[in-house]
Tab-separated table of C-alpha atoms and ligand atoms in Angstrom:
chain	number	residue	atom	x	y	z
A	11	UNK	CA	-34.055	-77.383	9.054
A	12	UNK	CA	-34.560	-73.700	9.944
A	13	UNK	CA	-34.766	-73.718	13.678
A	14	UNK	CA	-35.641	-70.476	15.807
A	15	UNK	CA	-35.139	-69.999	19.096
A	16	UNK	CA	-36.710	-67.641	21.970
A	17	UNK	CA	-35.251	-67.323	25.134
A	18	UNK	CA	-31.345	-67.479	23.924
A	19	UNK	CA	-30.696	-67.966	28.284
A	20	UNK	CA	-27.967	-70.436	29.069
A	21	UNK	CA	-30.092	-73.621	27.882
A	22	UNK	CA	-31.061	-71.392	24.573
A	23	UNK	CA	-27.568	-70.882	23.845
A	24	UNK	CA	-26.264	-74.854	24.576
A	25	UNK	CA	-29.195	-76.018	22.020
A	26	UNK	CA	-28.309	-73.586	19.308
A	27	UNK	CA	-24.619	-74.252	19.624
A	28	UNK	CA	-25.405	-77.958	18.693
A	29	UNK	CA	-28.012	-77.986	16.414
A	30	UNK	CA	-25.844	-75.385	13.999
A	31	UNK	CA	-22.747	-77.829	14.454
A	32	UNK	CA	-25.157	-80.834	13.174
A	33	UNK	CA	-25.922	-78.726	10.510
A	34	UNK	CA	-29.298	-76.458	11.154
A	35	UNK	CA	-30.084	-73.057	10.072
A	36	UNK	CA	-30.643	-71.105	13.328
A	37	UNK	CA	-32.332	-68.155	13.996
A	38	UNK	CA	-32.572	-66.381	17.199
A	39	UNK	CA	-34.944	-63.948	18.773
A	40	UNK	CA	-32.874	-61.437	21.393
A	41	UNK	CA	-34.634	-58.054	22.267
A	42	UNK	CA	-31.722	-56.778	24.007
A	43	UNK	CA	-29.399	-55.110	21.614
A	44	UNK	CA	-26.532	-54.846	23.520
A	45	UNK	CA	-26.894	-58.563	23.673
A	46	UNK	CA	-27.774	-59.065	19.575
A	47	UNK	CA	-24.709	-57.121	18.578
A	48	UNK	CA	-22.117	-59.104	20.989
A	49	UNK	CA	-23.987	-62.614	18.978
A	50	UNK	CA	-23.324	-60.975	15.987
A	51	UNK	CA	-20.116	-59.845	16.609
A	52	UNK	CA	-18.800	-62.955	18.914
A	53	UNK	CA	-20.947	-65.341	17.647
A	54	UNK	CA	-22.295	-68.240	20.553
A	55	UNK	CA	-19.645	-70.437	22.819
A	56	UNK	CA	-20.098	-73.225	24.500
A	57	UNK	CA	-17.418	-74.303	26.738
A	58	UNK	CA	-17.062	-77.548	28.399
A	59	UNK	CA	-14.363	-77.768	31.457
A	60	UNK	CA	-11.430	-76.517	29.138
A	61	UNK	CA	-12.708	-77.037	25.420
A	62	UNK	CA	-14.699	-74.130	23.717
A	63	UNK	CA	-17.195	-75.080	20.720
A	64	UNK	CA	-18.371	-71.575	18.835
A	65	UNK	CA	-21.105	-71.262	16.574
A	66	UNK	CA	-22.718	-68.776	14.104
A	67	UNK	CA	-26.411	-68.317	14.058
A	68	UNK	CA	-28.038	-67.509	10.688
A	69	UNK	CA	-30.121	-64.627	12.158
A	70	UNK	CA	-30.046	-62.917	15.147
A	71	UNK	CA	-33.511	-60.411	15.072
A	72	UNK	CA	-35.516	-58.475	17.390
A	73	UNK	CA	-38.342	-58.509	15.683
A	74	UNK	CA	-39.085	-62.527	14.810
A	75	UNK	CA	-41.354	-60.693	11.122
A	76	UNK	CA	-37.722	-59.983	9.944
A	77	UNK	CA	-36.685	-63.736	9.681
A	78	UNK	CA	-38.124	-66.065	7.939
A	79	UNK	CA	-40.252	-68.579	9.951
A	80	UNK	CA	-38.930	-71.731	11.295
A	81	UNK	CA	-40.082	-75.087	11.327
A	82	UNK	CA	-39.263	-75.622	14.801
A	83	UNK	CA	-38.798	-73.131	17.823
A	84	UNK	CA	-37.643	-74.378	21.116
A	85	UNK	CA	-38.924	-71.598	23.994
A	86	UNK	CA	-36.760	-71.690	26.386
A	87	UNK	CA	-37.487	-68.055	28.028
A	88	UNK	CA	-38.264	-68.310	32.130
A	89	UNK	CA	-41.634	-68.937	32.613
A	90	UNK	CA	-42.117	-65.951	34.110
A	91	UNK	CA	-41.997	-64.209	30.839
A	92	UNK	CA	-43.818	-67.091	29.053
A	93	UNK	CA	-46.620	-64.481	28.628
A	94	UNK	CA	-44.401	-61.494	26.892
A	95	UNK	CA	-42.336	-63.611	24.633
A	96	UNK	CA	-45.159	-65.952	23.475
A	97	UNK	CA	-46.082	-63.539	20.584
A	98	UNK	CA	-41.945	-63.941	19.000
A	99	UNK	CA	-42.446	-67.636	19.134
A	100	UNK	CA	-45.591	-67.315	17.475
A	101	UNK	CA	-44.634	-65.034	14.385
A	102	UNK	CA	-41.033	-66.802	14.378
A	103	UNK	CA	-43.639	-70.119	13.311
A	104	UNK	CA	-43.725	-71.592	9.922
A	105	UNK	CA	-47.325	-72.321	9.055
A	106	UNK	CA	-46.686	-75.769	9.477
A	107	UNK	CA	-44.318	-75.524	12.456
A	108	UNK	CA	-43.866	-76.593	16.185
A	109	UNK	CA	-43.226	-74.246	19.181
A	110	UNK	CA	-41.083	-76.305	21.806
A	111	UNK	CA	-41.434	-75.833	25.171
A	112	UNK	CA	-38.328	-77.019	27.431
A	113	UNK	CA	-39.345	-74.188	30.156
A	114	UNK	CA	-39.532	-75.306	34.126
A	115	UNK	CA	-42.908	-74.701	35.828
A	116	UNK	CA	-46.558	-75.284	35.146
A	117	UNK	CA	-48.596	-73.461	33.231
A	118	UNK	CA	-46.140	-72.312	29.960
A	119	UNK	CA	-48.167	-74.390	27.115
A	120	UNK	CA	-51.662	-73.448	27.921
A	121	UNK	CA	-50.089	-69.795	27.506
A	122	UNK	CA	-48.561	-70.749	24.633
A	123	UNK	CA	-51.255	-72.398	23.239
A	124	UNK	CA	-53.412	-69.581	23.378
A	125	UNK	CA	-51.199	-67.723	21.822
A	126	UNK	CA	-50.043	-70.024	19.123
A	127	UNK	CA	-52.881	-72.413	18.477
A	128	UNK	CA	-53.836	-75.834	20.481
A	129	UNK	CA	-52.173	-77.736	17.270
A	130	UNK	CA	-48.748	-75.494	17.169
A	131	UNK	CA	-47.057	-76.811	20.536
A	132	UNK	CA	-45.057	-79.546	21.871
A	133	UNK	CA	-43.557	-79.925	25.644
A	134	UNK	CA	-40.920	-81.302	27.097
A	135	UNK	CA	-38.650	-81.356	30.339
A	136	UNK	CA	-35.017	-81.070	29.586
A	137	UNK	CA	-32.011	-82.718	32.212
A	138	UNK	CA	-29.406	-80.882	30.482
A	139	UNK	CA	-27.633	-78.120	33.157
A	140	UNK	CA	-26.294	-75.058	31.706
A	141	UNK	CA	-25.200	-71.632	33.475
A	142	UNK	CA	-24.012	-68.500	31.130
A	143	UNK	CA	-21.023	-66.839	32.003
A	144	UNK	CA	-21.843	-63.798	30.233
A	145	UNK	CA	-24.656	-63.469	27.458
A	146	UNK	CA	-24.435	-66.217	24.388
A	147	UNK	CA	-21.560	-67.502	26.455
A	148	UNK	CA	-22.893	-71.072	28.232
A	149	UNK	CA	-21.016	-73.498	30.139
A	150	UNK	CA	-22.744	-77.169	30.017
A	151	UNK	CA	-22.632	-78.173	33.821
A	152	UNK	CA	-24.799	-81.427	33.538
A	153	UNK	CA	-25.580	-84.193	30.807
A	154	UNK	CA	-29.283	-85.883	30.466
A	155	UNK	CA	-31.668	-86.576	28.198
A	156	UNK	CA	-34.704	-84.232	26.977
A	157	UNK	CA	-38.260	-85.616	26.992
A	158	UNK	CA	-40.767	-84.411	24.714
A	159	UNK	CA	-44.132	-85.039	23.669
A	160	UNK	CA	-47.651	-83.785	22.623
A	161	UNK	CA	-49.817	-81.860	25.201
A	162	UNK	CA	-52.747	-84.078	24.545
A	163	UNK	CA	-50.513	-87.557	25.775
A	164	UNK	CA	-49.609	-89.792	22.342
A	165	UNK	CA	-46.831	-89.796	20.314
A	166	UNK	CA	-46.935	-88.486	17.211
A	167	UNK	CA	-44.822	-88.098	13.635
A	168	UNK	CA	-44.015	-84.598	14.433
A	169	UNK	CA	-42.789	-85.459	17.801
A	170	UNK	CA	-40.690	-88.772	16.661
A	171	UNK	CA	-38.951	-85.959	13.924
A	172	UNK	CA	-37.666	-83.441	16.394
A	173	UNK	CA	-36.626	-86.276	18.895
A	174	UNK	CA	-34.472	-87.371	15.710
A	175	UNK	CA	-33.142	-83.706	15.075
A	176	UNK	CA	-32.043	-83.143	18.409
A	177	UNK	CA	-30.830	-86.592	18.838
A	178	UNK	CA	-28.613	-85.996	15.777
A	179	UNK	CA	-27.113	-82.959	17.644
A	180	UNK	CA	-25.756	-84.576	20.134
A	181	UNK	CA	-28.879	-83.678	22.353
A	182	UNK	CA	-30.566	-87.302	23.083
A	183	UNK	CA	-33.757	-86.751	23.333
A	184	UNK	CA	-37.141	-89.675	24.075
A	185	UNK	CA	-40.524	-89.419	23.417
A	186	UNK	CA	-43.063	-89.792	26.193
A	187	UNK	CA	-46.871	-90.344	26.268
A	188	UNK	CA	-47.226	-88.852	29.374
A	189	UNK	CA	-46.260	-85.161	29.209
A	190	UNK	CA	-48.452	-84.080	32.484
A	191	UNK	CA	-46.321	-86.664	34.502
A	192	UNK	CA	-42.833	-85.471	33.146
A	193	UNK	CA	-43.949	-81.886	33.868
A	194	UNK	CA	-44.915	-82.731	37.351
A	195	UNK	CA	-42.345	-84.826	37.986
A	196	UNK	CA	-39.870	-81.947	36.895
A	197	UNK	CA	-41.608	-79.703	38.802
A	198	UNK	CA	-41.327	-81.315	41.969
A	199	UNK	CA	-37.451	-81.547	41.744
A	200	UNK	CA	-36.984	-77.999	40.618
A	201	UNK	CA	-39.502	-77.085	43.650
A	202	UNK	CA	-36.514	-78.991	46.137
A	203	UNK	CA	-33.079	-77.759	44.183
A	204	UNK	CA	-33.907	-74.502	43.106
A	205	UNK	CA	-34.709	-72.490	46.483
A	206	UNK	CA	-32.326	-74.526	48.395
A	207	UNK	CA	-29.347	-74.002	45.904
A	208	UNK	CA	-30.856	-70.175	45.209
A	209	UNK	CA	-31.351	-69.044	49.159
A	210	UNK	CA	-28.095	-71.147	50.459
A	211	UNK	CA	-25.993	-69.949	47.360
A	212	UNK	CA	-24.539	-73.049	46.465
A	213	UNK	CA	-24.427	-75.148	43.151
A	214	UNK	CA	-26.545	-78.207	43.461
A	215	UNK	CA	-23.834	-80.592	44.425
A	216	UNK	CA	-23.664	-79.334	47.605
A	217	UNK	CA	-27.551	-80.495	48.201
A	218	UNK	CA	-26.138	-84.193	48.091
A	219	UNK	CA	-25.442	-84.469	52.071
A	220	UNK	CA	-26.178	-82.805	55.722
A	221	UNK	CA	-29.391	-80.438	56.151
A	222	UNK	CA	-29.595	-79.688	52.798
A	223	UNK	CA	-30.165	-83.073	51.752
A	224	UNK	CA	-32.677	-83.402	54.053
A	225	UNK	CA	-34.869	-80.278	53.223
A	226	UNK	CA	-34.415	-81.502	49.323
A	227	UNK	CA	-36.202	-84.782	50.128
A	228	UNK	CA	-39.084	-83.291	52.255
A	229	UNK	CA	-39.608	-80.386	49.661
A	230	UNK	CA	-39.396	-83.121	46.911
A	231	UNK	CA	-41.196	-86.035	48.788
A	232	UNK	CA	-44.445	-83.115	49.175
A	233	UNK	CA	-44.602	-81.941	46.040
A	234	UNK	CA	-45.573	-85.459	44.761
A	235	UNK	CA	-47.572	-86.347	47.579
A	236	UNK	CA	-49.602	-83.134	45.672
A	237	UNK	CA	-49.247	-84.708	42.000
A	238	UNK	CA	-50.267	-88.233	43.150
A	239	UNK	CA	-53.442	-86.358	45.261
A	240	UNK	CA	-53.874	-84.990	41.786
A	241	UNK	CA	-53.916	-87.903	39.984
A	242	UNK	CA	-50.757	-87.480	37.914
A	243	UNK	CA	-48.554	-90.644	37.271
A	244	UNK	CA	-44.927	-89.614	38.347
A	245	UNK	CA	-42.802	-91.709	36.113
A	246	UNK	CA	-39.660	-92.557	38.744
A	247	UNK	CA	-41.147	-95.056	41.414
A	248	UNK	CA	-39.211	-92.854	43.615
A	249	UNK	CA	-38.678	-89.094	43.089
A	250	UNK	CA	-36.719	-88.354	46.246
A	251	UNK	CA	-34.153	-90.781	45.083
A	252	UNK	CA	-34.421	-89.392	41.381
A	253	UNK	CA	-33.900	-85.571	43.133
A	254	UNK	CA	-30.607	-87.320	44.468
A	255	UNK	CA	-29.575	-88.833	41.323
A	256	UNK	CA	-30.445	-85.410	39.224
A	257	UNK	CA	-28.636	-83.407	41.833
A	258	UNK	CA	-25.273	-85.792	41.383
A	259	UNK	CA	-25.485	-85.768	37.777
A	260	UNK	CA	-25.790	-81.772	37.748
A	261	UNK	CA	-23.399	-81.214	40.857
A	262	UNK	CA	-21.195	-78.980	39.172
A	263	UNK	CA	-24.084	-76.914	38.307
A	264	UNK	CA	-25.655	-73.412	38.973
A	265	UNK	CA	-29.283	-73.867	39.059
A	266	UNK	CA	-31.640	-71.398	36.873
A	267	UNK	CA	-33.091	-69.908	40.304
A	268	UNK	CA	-29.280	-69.282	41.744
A	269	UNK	CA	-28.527	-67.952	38.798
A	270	UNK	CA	-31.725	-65.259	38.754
A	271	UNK	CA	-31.148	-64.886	42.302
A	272	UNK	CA	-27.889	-63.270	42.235
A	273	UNK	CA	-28.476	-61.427	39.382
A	274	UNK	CA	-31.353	-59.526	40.835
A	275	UNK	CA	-33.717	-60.977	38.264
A	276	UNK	CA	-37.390	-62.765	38.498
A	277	UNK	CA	-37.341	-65.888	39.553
A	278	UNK	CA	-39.547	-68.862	38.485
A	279	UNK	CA	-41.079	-69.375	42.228
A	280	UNK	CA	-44.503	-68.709	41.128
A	281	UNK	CA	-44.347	-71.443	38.394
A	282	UNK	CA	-42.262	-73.969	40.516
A	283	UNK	CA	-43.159	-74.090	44.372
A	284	UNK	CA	-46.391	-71.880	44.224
A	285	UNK	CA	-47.814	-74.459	42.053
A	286	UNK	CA	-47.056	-76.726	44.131
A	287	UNK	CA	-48.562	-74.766	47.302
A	288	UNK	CA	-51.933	-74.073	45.396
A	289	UNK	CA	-52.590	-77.546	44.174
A	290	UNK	CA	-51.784	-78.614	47.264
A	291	UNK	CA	-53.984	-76.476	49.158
A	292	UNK	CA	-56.672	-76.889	46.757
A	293	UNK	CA	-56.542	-81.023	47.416
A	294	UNK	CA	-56.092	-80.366	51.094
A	295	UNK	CA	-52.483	-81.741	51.038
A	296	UNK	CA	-50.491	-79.881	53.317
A	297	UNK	CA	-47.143	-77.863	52.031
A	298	UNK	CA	-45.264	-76.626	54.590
A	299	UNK	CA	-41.699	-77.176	53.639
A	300	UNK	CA	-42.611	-75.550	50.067
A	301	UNK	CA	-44.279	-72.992	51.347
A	302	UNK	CA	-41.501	-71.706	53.516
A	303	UNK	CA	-38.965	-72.042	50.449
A	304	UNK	CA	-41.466	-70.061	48.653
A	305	UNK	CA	-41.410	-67.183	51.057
A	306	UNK	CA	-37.934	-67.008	51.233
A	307	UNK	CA	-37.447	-66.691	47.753
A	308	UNK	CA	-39.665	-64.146	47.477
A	309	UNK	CA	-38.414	-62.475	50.329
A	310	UNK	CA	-34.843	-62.782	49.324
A	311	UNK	CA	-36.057	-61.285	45.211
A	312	UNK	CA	-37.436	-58.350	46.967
A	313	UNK	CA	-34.263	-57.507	49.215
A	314	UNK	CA	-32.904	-54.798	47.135
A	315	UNK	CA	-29.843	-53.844	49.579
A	316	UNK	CA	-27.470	-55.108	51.803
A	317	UNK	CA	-26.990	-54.121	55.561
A	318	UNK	CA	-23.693	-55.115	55.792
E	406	KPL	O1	-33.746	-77.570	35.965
E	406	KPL	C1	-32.787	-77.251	36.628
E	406	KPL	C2	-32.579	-75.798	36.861
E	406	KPL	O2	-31.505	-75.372	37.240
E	406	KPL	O3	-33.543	-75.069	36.626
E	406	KPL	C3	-31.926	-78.313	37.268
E	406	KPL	C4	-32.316	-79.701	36.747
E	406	KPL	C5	-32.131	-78.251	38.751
E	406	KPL	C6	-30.480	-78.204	36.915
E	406	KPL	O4	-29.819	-77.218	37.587
């Protein structure tokens, strides 16, 4: 199958370094050219404790009209830049194709969709933990499973054939008929471990004991106090003990905001914990822990020097 991908981050590059060793026809969409020619040159790594897996993408573009459209294209840009890179995923589409979403936050697929077309897009909420070392370069910090479905709630064919394809690829991936509550419940978790592990500059391991434990299971144990208010079904029973599990099964990880955070970039707050905030303020349940964690990150992506 020819498979594009946008967003070639550290999750980008882990997915197309699989899915061209099972056998796929990749194509991916990088706008920086310093970064295209190293692909092209280099080609992708992935690189697991002391083993090294490369790969060689069929097409590496700037301009998604040069290749030829896919029949699949996982977005995987930061959802802060949902908005600017939803055109590339929507030329890079084959008539008949899927855009993917495996983005954190809220909000990605009704940008996409109005980009792409209500019928053209599938979500999902990914447990696989990746960092880059440099660009097309990932290191796989954390093993789970990827959960995908159709915006509208049921299963369908289309969503049954790329759970197969990834699958295949050594990527196992589930169907779910509850997309809303896998998004939610996602978000909540990311709304604990990213700011902690982001403003105390440690990989998410470290969020398994002391103070940091604790903040983790107030900022986690709000945020769905806001999604049940809401009237979302959380899957887990228990999503403070989930935020535990995901943070011991990702320990060795550097989470997406950490990784933004010290390299000056955006950060996903706005899509993460100021969701969270404003639905919670809007069904008058109170945020507090978020909200602080919000402000700091914010705070801290503004500092632009150092006094010491
Ligand atoms: O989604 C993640 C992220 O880093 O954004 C987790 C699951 C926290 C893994 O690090």
């Amino acid at each position: 199958m020819r498979i594009g991908v946008v967003g070639v981050g550290a999750l980008g590059t882990l997915f197309a370094v699989k899915l061209i060793a099972a056998g796929h026809e990749m194509v991916l969409h990088v706008p920086r050219e310093t970064t295209r020619e190293l692909i092209l040159r280099r080609g992708l790594v992935l690189q697991r404790g002391r083993s090294k897996e490369a790969a060689r993408p069929a097409a590496v573009v700037a301009d998604p009209a040069q290749a030829a459209p896919a029949q699949l294209v996982l977005f995987l840009v930061k959802a802060c830049a949902t908005q600017e890179a939803a055109p590339a995923a929507a030329k890079l589409r084959a008539a008949d194709g899927v855009v993917l979403s495996l983005q954190n936050g809220l909000g990605n697929l009704e940008i996409l969709e109005r980009r792409v077309g209500a019928g053209g897009v599938l979500g999902g909420v990914t447990a696989q933990g990746a960092y880059l070392r440099e660009p097309g370069w990932a290191v796989h910090a954390g093993e789970g499973p990827t959960v995908l479905g159709e915006p509208a709630g049921k299963a369908s064919p289309r969503v049954e054939r790329v759970v197969q394809v990834l699958t295949a690829a050594d990527l196992p991936a589930q169907v779910t008929n509850d997309l809303e509550g896998q998004l939610w419940e996602k978000v909540l978790l990311n709304g604990g471990i990213n700011p902690l592990t982001a403003l105390l500059r440690v990989r998410n391991g470290m969020l398994r004991e002391g103070p940091a434990a604790e903040l983790l299971a107030l900022a986690v144990a709000e945020g769905a106090a806001v999604a049940r208010a809401r009237g979302v079904e959380l899957p887990h029973p228990d999503p403070v003990a989930l935020a535990r599990e995901v943070v011991a099964a990702t320990a060795r990880n550097r989470s997406s905001m950490l990784q933004d955070l010290t390299r000056g970039r955006p950060t996903e707050v706005e899509q993460i914990s100021g969701v969270i905030c404003r639905e919670g303020e809007r069904l008058g349940v109170p945020t507090p822990v978020n909200r602080v964690l919000a402000l700091l990150v914010r705070a801290a992506t503004r500092k632009t020097g150092n006094f010491f």
